Amino acid sequence: MKPFQYYRPKTIKDAITAVASDPDAQFIAGGTNLIELMKRGIVSPGKLVDINHLPLKRIERRQGITSVGALALNSEVASHKLIRQYHPLLTQALHAGASGQLRNMATIGGNLLQKTRCTYFYDTALPCNKRTPGSGCGAIGGINKQHAIFGVDEKLSKNPCIAVNPSDMNVALLALDVQVLVAGPGGQRKIALADFHRLPGEHPDVDTNLERDELILGVEIPDSVFTKHVHYLKVRDRASYAFALVSVAAALDLDQNKIKAVRLVMGGVAHKPWRLYEAEKALVGQVISDAVFEQAASIAMQGAIAYEHNTYKLKLTPQAIIQALKIATSF
Ligand code: SF4
């Protein structure tokens, strides 16, 4: 690992100034992803600005909005009474992520910024447009079992990337209409979660619309009708400590058996959390039934593209959608 300077700022403003004034500086919080990237030589910041002592851990609810500080730990948020009561979908998604040890170290801000788990990205001997734009994509034509089926058109991009966003939390946050509160040298702004993560386009090396010198302060989760009929379904190779092959966040508001409102978001299928807008439209106003769920899943799959080793996702994904909807509406 390349030697680096360590700096512990006293205030949020101090932290932002430290990163804004040094193009080689980077924020660090839980470090569960960043340290691994540094050990492997994928990133080599000259200075780490440690934000762990800044006052960004609070979880509170005011005027129908639950605010979660960027430094709140994944485990703390998952088990917090406000989250369990008002946003149980988030509790489920956080509990599905990583392992108990990692959830006790990883922060909400860091989870938003998790890098893909594409194995070619982590192997500096192999080409990867996300790590080194223009070098090629090892996964296209390689082992691409974990990779995207939506939001990719490699033939249209000079720097194709078929990686997926690895976070479970991000899938639930998109279903819950979350805003990300950030601060930079020019002040604060809010970014809707739907606009926070990017598709790869020509710049797969850029995962989010956060500026380099902007610090995530926290997320704001508005109250919603999705407090009862919710389910986060994660399909993975083993029961714990594995990333999603596909995942589905299903949240519904029912009037008897009729669907008044619904959110369907998928993980493990695209470069960003993938909301199934057309499937949602098809579900609203319908009476719940297997046929209605199957029709929605069929609509959701329009435009899916598979590669050599992830064709199984074309069958697994609609089944996961149907299963998540069935479970969410079963109680
Ligand atoms: Fe790199 Fe993306 Fe290709 Fe993986 S899929 S090798 S991250 S360019």
GROMACS .gro file of C-alpha atoms and ligand atoms in nm, residues 116 118-121 127-131 136-140 147 159-164 204 271, ligand 1:
model
   32
  116THR     CA    1  -1.888  -0.289  -0.744
  118CYS     CA    2  -1.683  -0.731  -1.014
  119THR     CA    3  -1.375  -0.952  -0.972
  120TYR     CA    4  -1.203  -0.797  -1.274
  121PHE     CA    5  -1.226  -0.455  -1.109
  127PRO     CA    6  -0.847  -0.488  -1.806
  128CYS     CA    7  -1.129  -0.289  -1.652
  129ASN     CA    8  -1.289   0.030  -1.785
  130LYS     CA    9  -1.416   0.121  -1.439
  131ARG     CA   10  -1.065   0.107  -1.287
  136GLY     CA   11  -1.140  -0.274  -2.183
  137CYS     CA   12  -1.385  -0.485  -1.987
  138GLY     CA   13  -1.266  -0.823  -1.865
  139ALA     CA   14  -1.617  -0.933  -1.775
  140ILE     CA   15  -1.757  -0.903  -2.128
  147HIS     CA   16  -2.323  -0.901  -1.395
  159ASN     CA   17  -1.589   0.218  -2.233
  160PRO     CA   18  -1.844  -0.055  -2.168
  161CYS     CA   19  -1.904  -0.181  -1.816
  162ILE     CA   20  -2.158  -0.444  -1.713
  163ALA     CA   21  -2.094  -0.427  -1.338
  164VAL     CA   22  -2.373  -0.407  -1.082
  204PRO     CA   23  -1.804   0.375  -1.579
  271HIS     CA   24  -2.506  -0.044  -1.246
  332SF4    FE1   25  -1.452  -0.339  -1.506
  332SF4    FE2   26  -1.711  -0.296  -1.527
  332SF4    FE3   27  -1.597  -0.464  -1.694
  332SF4    FE4   28  -1.616  -0.529  -1.435
  332SF4     S1   29  -1.784  -0.502  -1.577
  332SF4     S2   30  -1.437  -0.553  -1.569
  332SF4     S3   31  -1.601  -0.330  -1.339
  332SF4     S4   32  -1.555  -0.246  -1.680
   0.00000   0.00000   0.00000
